[in-house]
Amino acid sequence: MPDLLSKGGPLVWLLLCCFGLALAIFAERLAYFHRASLNVGEFLAGLASLIRRKNFSEALQECVATRVPVGRVLHAALLRHHVPREQLKEIVQEAGQLEVPRLERYLSVLHGIAHAAPLIGLLGTIAGLMDTFTQLNNVNGYATPADVARGVYQSLITSALGLVVAIPSFLFYSFLAAKARHLMHDLERAGIEVVNILDDHREPAQNADSGAQIVEFRQSDSGMRKIGKNA
């Protein structure tokens, strides 16, 4: 391996740095996604129980304690639980949009490495072939097939290494992108369900208010009729 690296030229070290960066991004994102995972169904069930008891302070504490994207979205909804349903949906959507850049962080870099590594390898091969044939021309215009084969072999090292870097990087990107989409789906699900939970447990109070308004209207209407008869 050290012999191959020495024969590949300076671009080999650039490819190795790209591979090291890809490994670091994969490890960091994998750890982040593991920490950001949450059993959404179980957490919402516990949250619904607190909302039914109107214990919003404890529900907010539970969301803060999770320290995950879903918890932050639910926290934003619970802070404004008294607003109408349409405004609550907008709050949840905005909170979810703020979490998307955190989930997709560094994925574009990983995607770029997967696409750039083969091109860097190809550039190294072309530069190596040019250098090889330049050296062969300087040997009085005569070169054996072994000399040509040796030069081509050394030039192809960067192309092979470029593919070695690109293939794992693309697999890392595909896996992490799938994990990010799964967490985004959890965000959407949690946002929709918490809006429904808050709206469902707010309906009895709204119905009572509307009923009180109807009674007051009927009382005022009957009073107006009595005044009309006296007149």
Short mmCIF file of C-alpha atoms in Angstrom, two decimals:
data_model
loop_
_atom_site.label_atom_id
_atom_site.label_comp_id
_atom_site.label_asym_id
_atom_site.label_seq_id
_atom_site.Cartn_x
_atom_site.Cartn_y
_atom_site.Cartn_z
CA MET A 1 0.00 0.00 0.00
CA PRO A 2 2.72 2.62 0.78
CA ASP A 3 4.29 1.76 -2.58
CA LEU A 4 1.00 2.42 -4.37
CA LEU A 5 0.57 5.71 -2.57
CA SER A 6 4.04 6.86 -3.51
CA LYS A 7 3.50 5.96 -7.17
CA GLY A 8 0.07 7.57 -7.41
CA GLY A 9 1.25 11.15 -7.10
CA PRO A 10 -0.01 14.08 -5.00
CA LEU A 11 -3.69 13.57 -5.89
CA VAL A 12 -3.63 10.29 -3.96
CA TRP A 13 -3.28 12.26 -0.74
CA LEU A 14 -6.19 14.48 -1.74
CA LEU A 15 -8.33 11.38 -2.28
CA LEU A 16 -7.28 9.98 1.08
CA CYS A 17 -8.27 13.25 2.76
CA CYS A 18 -11.66 13.06 1.03
CA PHE A 19 -12.15 9.51 2.26
CA GLY A 20 -11.21 10.50 5.81
CA LEU A 21 -13.70 13.38 5.68
CA ALA A 22 -16.42 11.06 4.38
CA LEU A 23 -15.79 8.62 7.24
CA ALA A 24 -15.90 11.45 9.79
CA ILE A 25 -19.19 12.79 8.41
CA PHE A 26 -20.73 9.32 8.36
CA ALA A 27 -19.75 8.66 11.98
CA GLU A 28 -20.97 12.07 13.18
CA ARG A 29 -24.31 11.85 11.36
CA LEU A 30 -24.86 8.27 12.48
CA ALA A 31 -24.37 9.30 16.11
CA TYR A 32 -26.66 12.32 15.67
CA PHE A 33 -29.45 10.29 14.06
CA HIS A 34 -29.18 7.73 16.86
CA ARG A 35 -29.63 10.48 19.45
CA ALA A 36 -32.46 12.08 17.44
CA SER A 37 -34.50 8.88 17.17
CA LEU A 38 -37.67 8.62 19.26
CA ASN A 39 -40.65 6.30 19.55
CA VAL A 40 -43.16 8.85 18.31
CA GLY A 41 -46.28 6.76 18.99
CA GLU A 42 -45.35 6.03 22.59
CA PHE A 43 -44.28 9.61 23.28
CA LEU A 44 -47.49 11.07 21.81
CA ALA A 45 -49.58 8.67 23.88
CA GLY A 46 -47.96 9.95 27.08
CA LEU A 47 -48.30 13.53 25.86
CA ALA A 48 -52.01 13.06 25.09
CA SER A 49 -52.58 11.84 28.64
CA LEU A 50 -51.04 15.03 30.02
CA ILE A 51 -53.05 17.20 27.62
CA ARG A 52 -56.29 15.51 28.67
CA ARG A 53 -55.50 16.52 32.26
CA LYS A 54 -54.63 20.06 31.07
CA ASN A 55 -51.15 19.58 32.51
CA PHE A 56 -49.37 21.61 29.84
CA SER A 57 -46.40 22.58 32.03
CA GLU A 58 -45.40 18.94 32.54
CA ALA A 59 -45.98 18.24 28.83
CA LEU A 60 -43.61 21.08 27.96
CA GLN A 61 -40.99 19.69 30.34
CA GLU A 62 -41.27 16.28 28.72
CA CYS A 63 -40.67 17.80 25.28
CA VAL A 64 -37.63 19.74 26.50
CA ALA A 65 -36.20 16.66 28.21
CA THR A 66 -36.19 14.62 24.99
CA ARG A 67 -33.72 16.98 23.23
CA VAL A 68 -34.71 15.59 19.82
CA PRO A 69 -36.24 17.29 16.74
CA VAL A 70 -39.70 15.80 17.39
CA GLY A 71 -39.64 17.13 20.96
CA ARG A 72 -38.77 20.64 19.76
CA VAL A 73 -41.64 20.63 17.25
CA LEU A 74 -44.11 19.45 19.88
CA HIS A 75 -42.76 22.02 22.33
CA ALA A 76 -43.47 24.80 19.83
CA ALA A 77 -47.05 23.56 19.42
CA LEU A 78 -47.69 23.25 23.16
CA LEU A 79 -46.42 26.78 23.83
CA ARG A 80 -49.25 28.09 21.62
CA HIS A 81 -51.87 25.45 22.39
CA HIS A 82 -54.58 28.09 22.84
CA VAL A 83 -54.40 29.47 19.28
CA PRO A 84 -56.83 28.35 16.52
CA ARG A 85 -56.15 25.17 14.57
CA GLU A 86 -54.91 26.90 11.40
CA GLN A 87 -52.37 28.97 13.31
CA LEU A 88 -51.29 25.88 15.23
CA LYS A 89 -50.62 24.06 11.94
CA GLU A 90 -48.48 26.96 10.72
CA ILE A 91 -46.49 26.93 13.98
CA VAL A 92 -45.82 23.20 13.62
CA GLN A 93 -44.76 23.58 9.97
CA GLU A 94 -42.36 26.41 10.78
CA ALA A 95 -40.84 24.46 13.67
CA GLY A 96 -40.39 21.43 11.41
CA GLN A 97 -38.72 23.51 8.71
CA LEU A 98 -36.17 24.74 11.25
CA GLU A 99 -35.20 21.14 12.00
CA VAL A 100 -34.62 20.11 8.37
CA PRO A 101 -31.21 21.85 8.00
CA ARG A 102 -30.03 20.13 11.18
CA LEU A 103 -31.03 16.74 9.80
CA GLU A 104 -29.40 17.37 6.40
CA ARG A 105 -26.22 18.88 7.80
CA TYR A 106 -23.03 17.78 5.98
CA LEU A 107 -24.98 15.49 3.62
CA SER A 108 -24.26 17.80 0.69
CA VAL A 109 -20.52 17.53 1.45
CA LEU A 110 -20.76 13.74 1.44
CA HIS A 111 -22.69 13.85 -1.83
CA GLY A 112 -20.03 16.12 -3.33
CA ILE A 113 -17.21 13.75 -2.32
CA ALA A 114 -19.02 10.83 -3.95
CA HIS A 115 -19.21 12.74 -7.24
CA ALA A 116 -15.82 14.47 -7.13
CA ALA A 117 -13.64 11.49 -6.18
CA PRO A 118 -13.88 9.71 -9.60
CA LEU A 119 -13.11 13.00 -11.36
CA ILE A 120 -10.07 13.58 -9.16
CA GLY A 121 -8.92 10.04 -9.94
CA LEU A 122 -9.42 10.60 -13.66
CA LEU A 123 -7.46 13.84 -13.47
CA GLY A 124 -4.62 11.99 -11.76
CA THR A 125 -4.65 9.31 -14.46
CA ILE A 126 -4.53 11.83 -17.29
CA ALA A 127 -1.74 13.77 -15.62
CA GLY A 128 0.16 10.54 -14.99
CA LEU A 129 -0.19 9.40 -18.63
CA MET A 130 1.00 12.76 -19.90
CA ASP A 131 4.03 12.59 -17.63
CA THR A 132 4.72 8.99 -18.62
CA PHE A 133 4.72 9.63 -22.36
CA THR A 134 6.77 12.77 -21.90
CA GLN A 135 9.45 10.74 -20.15
CA LEU A 136 9.32 8.03 -22.81
CA ASN A 137 9.86 10.58 -25.56
CA ASN A 138 12.97 11.81 -23.83
CA VAL A 139 14.58 8.34 -24.01
CA ASN A 140 15.80 8.83 -27.62
CA GLY A 141 12.30 8.02 -28.89
CA TYR A 142 12.60 4.39 -27.87
CA ALA A 143 10.71 2.63 -25.08
CA THR A 144 9.99 -1.01 -24.38
CA PRO A 145 6.45 -2.30 -23.81
CA ALA A 146 7.42 -2.87 -20.17
CA ASP A 147 8.19 0.84 -19.77
CA VAL A 148 4.82 1.80 -21.26
CA ALA A 149 2.96 -0.73 -19.11
CA ARG A 150 4.71 0.51 -15.98
CA GLY A 151 3.76 4.11 -16.71
CA VAL A 152 0.12 3.26 -17.49
CA TYR A 153 -0.10 1.14 -14.33
CA GLN A 154 1.13 3.98 -12.16
CA SER A 155 -1.28 6.39 -13.84
CA LEU A 156 -4.32 4.17 -13.22
CA ILE A 157 -3.70 4.08 -9.47
CA THR A 158 -5.52 7.38 -8.94
CA SER A 159 -8.54 6.24 -10.98
CA ALA A 160 -8.85 3.07 -8.93
CA LEU A 161 -8.45 4.98 -5.69
CA GLY A 162 -11.03 7.52 -6.82
CA LEU A 163 -13.58 4.74 -7.25
CA VAL A 164 -12.58 3.24 -3.89
CA VAL A 165 -13.40 6.59 -2.27
CA ALA A 166 -16.53 7.36 -4.32
CA ILE A 167 -18.42 4.07 -3.87
CA PRO A 168 -18.43 4.00 -0.03
CA SER A 169 -19.12 7.74 0.07
CA PHE A 170 -22.19 7.34 -2.11
CA LEU A 171 -23.41 4.42 0.01
CA PHE A 172 -22.87 6.52 3.16
CA TYR A 173 -24.86 9.38 1.60
CA SER A 174 -27.73 7.13 0.51
CA PHE A 175 -28.01 5.54 3.96
CA LEU A 176 -27.90 8.85 5.82
CA ALA A 177 -30.35 10.50 3.43
CA ALA A 178 -32.81 7.65 4.06
CA LYS A 179 -32.41 8.12 7.82
CA ALA A 180 -32.99 11.86 7.46
CA ARG A 181 -36.18 11.28 5.42
CA HIS A 182 -37.42 8.87 8.09
CA LEU A 183 -36.89 11.48 10.81
CA MET A 184 -38.61 14.13 8.69
CA HIS A 185 -41.59 11.78 8.35
CA ASP A 186 -41.64 11.47 12.15
CA LEU A 187 -41.66 15.27 12.41
CA GLU A 188 -44.66 15.52 10.08
CA ARG A 189 -46.50 12.74 11.86
CA ALA A 190 -45.87 14.22 15.30
CA GLY A 191 -46.93 17.68 14.14
CA ILE A 192 -50.20 16.47 12.62
CA GLU A 193 -51.08 14.31 15.60
CA VAL A 194 -50.33 16.95 18.24
CA VAL A 195 -52.52 19.45 16.37
CA ASN A 196 -55.36 16.91 16.33
CA ILE A 197 -54.86 16.08 20.02
CA LEU A 198 -54.91 19.73 21.06
CA ASP A 199 -57.91 20.48 18.87
CA ASP A 200 -59.88 17.45 20.11
CA HIS A 201 -59.36 18.31 23.76
CA ARG A 202 -60.27 21.92 23.15
CA GLU A 203 -63.66 21.24 21.50
CA PRO A 204 -65.78 20.78 24.69
CA ALA A 205 -64.76 24.19 25.99
CA GLN A 206 -65.47 25.78 22.64
CA ASN A 207 -68.86 24.13 22.50
CA ALA A 208 -69.68 25.40 25.98
CA ASP A 209 -68.69 28.92 24.98
CA SER A 210 -70.80 28.77 21.85
CA GLY A 211 -73.75 27.41 23.88
CA ALA A 212 -73.40 30.25 26.37
CA GLN A 213 -73.41 32.73 23.53
CA ILE A 214 -76.64 31.22 22.16
CA VAL A 215 -78.33 31.41 25.59
CA GLU A 216 -77.28 35.02 26.00
CA PHE A 217 -78.57 35.81 22.54
CA ARG A 218 -81.93 34.17 23.29
CA GLN A 219 -82.20 35.98 26.62
CA SER A 220 -81.45 39.30 24.99
CA ASP A 221 -83.91 38.50 22.20
CA SER A 222 -86.71 37.67 24.69
CA GLY A 223 -85.92 40.87 26.58
CA MET A 224 -86.28 42.85 23.39
CA ARG A 225 -89.65 41.21 22.73
CA LYS A 226 -90.88 42.13 26.25
CA ILE A 227 -89.82 45.73 25.70
CA GLY A 228 -91.70 45.73 22.40
CA LYS A 229 -94.92 44.51 24.08
CA ASN A 230 -94.73 47.13 26.84
CA ALA A 231 -94.31 49.80 24.24
#
